[in-house]
Amino acid sequence: MRLLFSALIATLLPATAGAQNNQTTGQNEIKALLERVRAPMYTASGATVPGKTATYSFSGTGCTARLEVSYPSHQIGTTAHAARTEATDFRWATVRSTRLSNSDQYVVVSGPGLPERGRYLYAGAMATALKAAIDRVVRACGGQTSQPVLVSPPAPPAPPSQPAIRIETIPGKGYAAVVGTFPVTQLASVSDRISVLAKQRCGRLSARMGRYKYFTSTDAQGRAALTQYRSSFSCYDPATDPYERAPADWRPSAQDQADLTAFAQRYMGLLDRSDYVAGMPMMEPMLEVEKDEWLSVPNMLKQHAGGQGRWTLQTLGWANNPEGASHPGRYAFVKVTGSYPRIAAYCGTLVIYRQRPGSYLITQQNLSVIPESWISSGRTTRAEALKTCDK
């Protein structure tokens, strides 16, 4: 028995030593490769932040490692972002796959505890070498470096009762989902379908929603409808997203709520006065709102209101990093309800992004104006007009 036991030890030792050597060598190579690069940073549209890069700091022993990414302070449009450092912990034994990104400049590591689409590690021209070093550590620790490629099924055709969605390519910016006139009651389903199409178009990259607009109208059946609906999106590698994620357990304070209310009231007051000079800068730059677009709501009120009116605001709630938002962060949803002499329905929602304490931007504005004249002329019914405010 003693001889057999000794033989087993002699058999096992070389393999153990070999695995440890692979772990140590691989961890050292990963550190050398990551800490020599300067990772690009991206705006919400997918363009790089000019003159700014992120730096990596890596430490690892055995089958665990920690990556710290340091982002410098930077400006995107009118939004200032403070310098920050974020950490990611890797457990190589639980890694399920590694791959090169579509651009071949990132290594994407997937597994429990990492982002849903994988953790992107920028290495530029050395991405292949970085993947080889990571693979060596993963295999030595018992993790997996490959998995079957999942092919997304083609987008199903639009149901007979749903409008068609056309995806246009916008050179240098990304894509736009364009929809013809459709009833207000279909807004939620149209938005869901656009989200699915955006994810399919971006594939393994992430989809970021941007410019979002439509106009109020009526369809051939006289129902309250939306027309010229257009929703922009872009595809990006999320390795160095300049937008900081809000902690999942973050909750607004009483001061946050007071600041939000003051911001929304000030913005709605500017709409009343058609003050686009002060009002347009209160919207996120990525929306690329033009003067005529911004003035569409106040112009409708001027033309059809028939006198002074009033509106009320109601905070519907807050959300951290909501699905479908243009970027992660803290968001508030504010309902607008207006009352004017000759307006059958003036209502909608403002989606407001909290940049930092006391600083906010409009990231979506969905306001509808339906005049009483549309009802008296038979263009729509009162019931259809009121449905606008239920969405």
XYZ file of C-alpha atoms in Angstrom:
391
model
C 0.000 0.000 0.000
C 2.782 2.424 0.790
C 4.403 1.846 -2.578
C 1.096 2.389 -4.392
C 0.412 5.578 -2.455
C 3.858 6.913 -3.324
C 3.318 6.060 -6.946
C 0.024 7.945 -7.005
C 1.685 11.022 -5.513
C 4.467 10.815 -8.052
C 1.877 10.624 -10.824
C -0.133 13.593 -9.569
C 2.669 16.007 -8.722
C 3.824 16.883 -12.247
C 0.277 17.717 -13.370
C -0.354 19.911 -10.312
C 2.916 21.707 -10.752
C 2.158 22.177 -14.439
C -1.255 23.689 -13.696
C 0.246 26.061 -11.148
C 2.919 27.107 -13.627
C 0.256 27.825 -16.257
C -1.731 29.880 -13.740
C 1.277 31.941 -12.696
C 2.633 32.422 -16.213
C -0.785 33.269 -17.589
C -1.610 35.742 -14.810
C 1.718 37.513 -15.353
C 1.124 37.723 -19.108
C -2.395 39.082 -18.591
C -1.045 41.760 -16.252
C 1.724 42.784 -18.669
C -0.636 42.993 -21.641
C -3.506 44.835 -19.930
C -1.426 47.399 -18.072
C 0.404 48.527 -21.217
C -2.741 49.533 -23.153
C -4.855 52.676 -23.014
C -8.460 51.663 -23.544
C -10.698 53.962 -25.634
C -13.784 55.516 -24.045
C -17.076 55.915 -25.869
C -19.962 58.345 -26.076
C -23.528 57.054 -26.131
C -23.548 57.135 -29.959
C -20.537 54.804 -30.097
C -17.967 57.484 -31.029
C -14.769 57.677 -28.984
C -14.305 60.410 -26.403
C -11.554 62.576 -27.967
C -8.272 62.729 -26.098
C -9.414 60.475 -23.239
C -8.539 56.846 -22.454
C -8.964 54.470 -19.529
C -6.111 52.575 -17.842
C -6.070 49.048 -16.440
C -4.540 47.759 -13.210
C -4.461 43.964 -12.866
C -3.593 41.658 -9.975
C -4.077 37.897 -9.853
C -2.874 34.786 -8.068
C -3.982 31.188 -8.505
C -7.467 31.082 -9.993
C -8.692 34.546 -9.022
C -7.903 38.024 -10.299
C -9.057 41.618 -9.960
C -9.140 44.226 -12.729
C -9.423 47.909 -11.835
C -10.293 50.358 -14.616
C -9.516 54.035 -14.009
C -11.532 56.568 -16.023
C -10.315 60.184 -16.184
C -12.692 63.107 -15.777
C -14.266 63.966 -19.124
C -17.002 65.949 -20.833
C -19.649 64.558 -23.208
C -21.688 67.389 -24.667
C -22.900 69.384 -21.677
C -22.508 66.452 -19.272
C -19.435 66.375 -17.016
C -18.228 63.013 -15.683
C -15.928 62.883 -12.665
C -12.889 60.591 -12.563
C -13.710 57.155 -11.168
C -12.340 53.633 -10.733
C -14.351 50.433 -11.198
C -13.319 46.900 -10.234
C -14.191 43.501 -11.714
C -13.356 40.209 -9.994
C -12.614 37.132 -12.120
C -12.915 33.543 -10.941
C -11.213 31.692 -13.762
C -12.658 28.299 -12.721
C -16.207 29.530 -13.441
C -15.503 31.119 -16.843
C -17.777 29.647 -19.510
C -16.286 31.144 -22.669
C -13.750 33.573 -24.082
C -13.778 35.140 -27.536
C -12.502 38.060 -29.582
C -14.966 40.897 -30.230
C -16.204 41.740 -33.715
C -13.476 44.381 -33.951
C -10.795 41.837 -32.872
C -9.468 44.403 -30.373
C -11.205 43.101 -27.256
C -11.236 39.797 -25.418
C -14.715 39.039 -24.081
C -14.847 36.851 -20.968
C -18.226 35.360 -20.016
C -19.292 33.613 -16.833
C -21.131 34.020 -13.508
C -20.587 37.363 -11.817
C -19.674 39.101 -15.107
C -21.881 41.326 -17.327
C -24.611 39.543 -19.248
C -22.820 39.989 -22.584
C -19.402 39.300 -21.089
C -16.593 41.484 -19.706
C -14.794 43.308 -22.521
C -11.025 43.707 -22.082
C -9.327 46.028 -24.550
C -5.949 44.897 -25.900
C -5.823 46.419 -29.391
C -3.401 44.626 -31.684
C -2.422 42.300 -28.812
C -5.958 40.927 -28.316
C -5.033 37.486 -29.709
C -2.079 37.219 -27.300
C -4.271 38.333 -24.380
C -6.891 35.712 -25.213
C -4.207 32.995 -25.326
C -2.942 34.017 -21.865
C -6.461 34.113 -20.417
C -7.298 30.752 -21.993
C -4.206 29.206 -20.426
C -5.295 30.323 -16.948
C -8.934 29.353 -17.481
C -8.046 25.834 -18.611
C -5.539 25.372 -15.799
C -8.259 26.336 -13.305
C -10.909 24.065 -14.838
C -12.987 26.704 -16.622
C -14.257 26.666 -20.216
C -12.890 28.714 -23.099
C -15.510 28.008 -25.756
C -19.187 27.258 -26.119
C -21.503 26.580 -29.063
C -22.221 29.678 -31.148
C -25.861 30.676 -30.799
C -27.354 32.076 -33.991
C -30.183 34.534 -33.468
C -33.285 33.587 -35.473
C -34.369 36.092 -38.106
C -36.832 38.700 -36.980
C -40.395 37.460 -37.486
C -42.605 39.400 -39.897
C -44.868 42.011 -38.371
C -48.222 40.581 -37.205
C -51.083 41.564 -39.521
C -52.382 44.120 -37.018
C -48.958 45.682 -36.355
C -47.126 48.299 -38.456
C -43.965 47.404 -40.345
C -40.645 48.608 -38.877
C -37.857 49.641 -41.253
C -34.228 49.776 -40.045
C -32.141 52.483 -41.718
C -28.343 52.770 -41.507
C -27.139 56.227 -40.432
C -23.475 56.571 -41.541
C -21.189 57.377 -38.620
C -23.994 57.195 -36.039
C -25.687 53.805 -36.146
C -29.251 52.989 -37.077
C -32.813 54.312 -36.967
C -36.026 52.313 -36.633
C -38.703 54.024 -38.740
C -42.418 53.282 -38.432
C -45.389 54.639 -40.361
C -48.617 55.854 -38.770
C -50.056 53.521 -36.109
C -52.631 53.762 -33.282
C -51.482 55.060 -29.906
C -52.625 51.776 -28.362
C -49.788 49.973 -30.188
C -46.973 52.148 -28.819
C -45.808 49.620 -26.205
C -45.699 46.721 -28.682
C -43.896 48.839 -31.300
C -41.270 49.859 -28.728
C -40.779 46.221 -27.690
C -40.341 45.122 -31.298
C -37.785 47.871 -31.956
C -35.814 46.739 -28.900
C -35.732 43.165 -30.236
C -34.668 44.322 -33.716
C -31.907 46.520 -32.244
C -30.475 43.610 -30.241
C -30.592 41.359 -33.295
C -28.876 43.980 -35.470
C -26.094 44.498 -32.874
C -25.510 40.782 -32.318
C -22.867 40.208 -29.648
C -22.422 43.942 -29.122
C -24.740 46.015 -26.954
C -27.526 48.191 -28.359
C -27.862 51.755 -27.086
C -31.093 53.653 -27.766
C -30.791 57.337 -28.630
C -32.961 59.853 -30.484
C -36.670 59.107 -30.072
C -39.505 61.149 -31.586
C -42.958 61.067 -33.137
C -45.896 63.359 -33.886
C -49.546 63.090 -32.864
C -52.046 62.422 -35.631
C -55.105 60.322 -36.455
C -55.210 57.266 -38.681
C -57.693 56.376 -41.441
C -60.126 54.993 -38.852
C -60.103 58.255 -36.873
C -58.133 56.764 -33.979
C -55.533 58.741 -32.038
C -52.294 57.797 -33.734
C -48.577 58.447 -33.904
C -46.837 59.316 -37.138
C -43.248 59.879 -38.345
C -42.103 57.630 -35.504
C -38.315 57.336 -35.425
C -36.094 55.702 -32.816
C -32.300 55.775 -33.208
C -29.877 53.239 -31.782
C -26.218 52.312 -32.058
C -24.086 49.240 -31.374
C -21.041 49.493 -29.133
C -18.452 47.470 -27.230
C -19.252 48.083 -23.536
C -15.663 47.725 -22.301
C -15.233 51.361 -21.294
C -18.731 52.784 -21.099
C -18.373 56.404 -19.919
C -21.731 56.249 -18.125
C -21.568 54.999 -14.565
C -24.160 52.432 -13.507
C -26.346 53.358 -10.578
C -26.178 50.990 -7.584
C -29.139 48.616 -7.676
C -30.240 49.699 -4.209
C -30.009 53.474 -4.821
C -33.120 55.401 -3.781
C -33.887 59.124 -4.272
C -33.782 61.380 -1.225
C -36.341 64.062 -0.405
C -33.901 66.589 -1.870
C -33.621 64.556 -5.107
C -37.402 64.617 -5.435
C -37.547 68.355 -4.765
C -34.802 69.019 -7.332
C -36.559 66.812 -9.906
C -39.881 68.625 -9.430
C -38.226 72.041 -9.754
C -36.426 70.932 -12.930
C -39.596 69.527 -14.537
C -41.618 72.638 -13.644
C -38.938 74.926 -15.077
C -38.815 72.878 -18.293
C -42.600 72.870 -18.743
C -42.650 76.624 -18.148
C -40.163 77.079 -20.984
C -42.400 74.975 -23.247
C -45.318 77.266 -22.382
C -43.259 80.285 -23.420
C -41.765 78.614 -26.527
C -38.337 79.444 -25.101
C -36.241 77.008 -27.132
C -33.008 78.898 -26.345
C -33.271 77.912 -22.676
C -35.318 74.739 -23.141
C -33.294 72.777 -25.684
C -30.079 72.708 -23.537
C -32.144 70.966 -20.829
C -32.311 67.884 -23.094
C -29.585 65.277 -23.476
C -27.244 66.223 -26.361
C -27.456 62.717 -27.847
C -31.111 63.396 -28.716
C -29.952 65.944 -31.324
C -33.258 67.809 -31.013
C -33.784 70.516 -33.621
C -35.553 73.814 -33.082
C -38.630 72.948 -35.167
C -39.043 69.647 -33.332
C -38.790 71.247 -29.906
C -41.314 73.920 -30.862
C -43.890 71.431 -32.202
C -45.742 71.142 -28.863
C -45.882 74.872 -28.007
C -46.826 75.669 -31.611
C -49.764 73.240 -31.430
C -50.899 74.898 -28.197
C -50.598 78.378 -29.702
C -52.625 77.353 -32.721
C -55.401 75.405 -31.001
C -55.500 76.125 -27.237
C -57.824 79.110 -27.427
C -56.542 80.683 -24.232
C -54.423 80.218 -21.136
C -54.260 76.739 -19.642
C -52.466 74.845 -16.913
C -50.709 71.560 -16.430
C -49.935 69.294 -13.476
C -46.948 67.020 -12.910
C -46.873 63.658 -11.164
C -43.724 61.633 -10.464
C -44.582 58.080 -11.492
C -41.385 56.603 -10.091
C -37.611 56.216 -10.347
C -35.531 53.446 -11.921
C -31.873 52.445 -11.791
C -30.287 51.406 -15.108
C -33.652 50.668 -16.774
C -33.769 48.305 -19.732
C -34.012 50.236 -23.006
C -32.586 53.480 -21.620
C -29.970 55.303 -23.691
C -27.356 54.582 -21.034
C -27.176 53.358 -17.423
C -27.880 55.699 -14.527
C -30.684 57.064 -12.358
C -33.951 57.971 -14.111
C -37.279 59.487 -13.092
C -40.617 59.265 -14.916
C -42.896 62.298 -14.719
C -46.477 62.325 -16.012
C -47.782 65.552 -17.585
C -51.518 66.329 -17.669
C -52.706 69.614 -19.183
C -56.006 71.448 -19.325
C -56.649 74.123 -22.008
C -59.941 75.634 -23.272
C -59.926 74.062 -26.746
C -57.607 71.077 -26.216
C -59.224 67.645 -25.843
C -56.016 66.010 -24.602
C -52.625 67.399 -23.594
C -50.661 64.707 -21.815
C -47.624 62.483 -21.840
C -44.449 61.578 -20.010
C -41.022 63.096 -19.422
C -38.157 60.681 -18.783
C -35.506 62.579 -16.828
C -31.881 61.528 -16.267
C -30.182 62.483 -12.992
C -26.570 63.332 -13.925
C -25.547 64.033 -10.345
C -27.192 65.626 -7.281
C -29.169 68.691 -8.387
C -28.411 68.213 -12.120
C -30.947 66.715 -14.553
C -31.566 66.319 -18.301
C -34.635 65.364 -20.349
C -33.810 62.079 -22.057
C -37.276 61.383 -23.522
C -40.245 63.678 -24.124
C -43.484 62.016 -25.141
C -46.159 64.734 -25.175
C -49.369 64.631 -27.214
C -51.675 67.549 -28.119
C -55.117 66.735 -29.574
C -57.351 69.773 -30.317
C -61.110 69.815 -29.767
C -61.416 70.783 -33.448
C -60.212 67.313 -34.433
C -63.207 65.858 -32.602
C -65.793 68.322 -33.932
C -64.533 67.794 -37.487
C -64.777 64.020 -37.148
C -61.037 63.530 -37.461
C -61.107 61.488 -34.243
C -63.423 60.722 -31.347
C -63.188 61.924 -27.766
C -62.720 58.357 -26.572
C -59.745 57.916 -28.910
C -58.296 61.269 -27.827
C -58.479 60.267 -24.178
C -56.758 56.977 -24.914
C -53.643 59.022 -25.665
C -53.425 59.904 -21.987
C -53.685 56.280 -20.892
C -50.336 55.414 -22.482
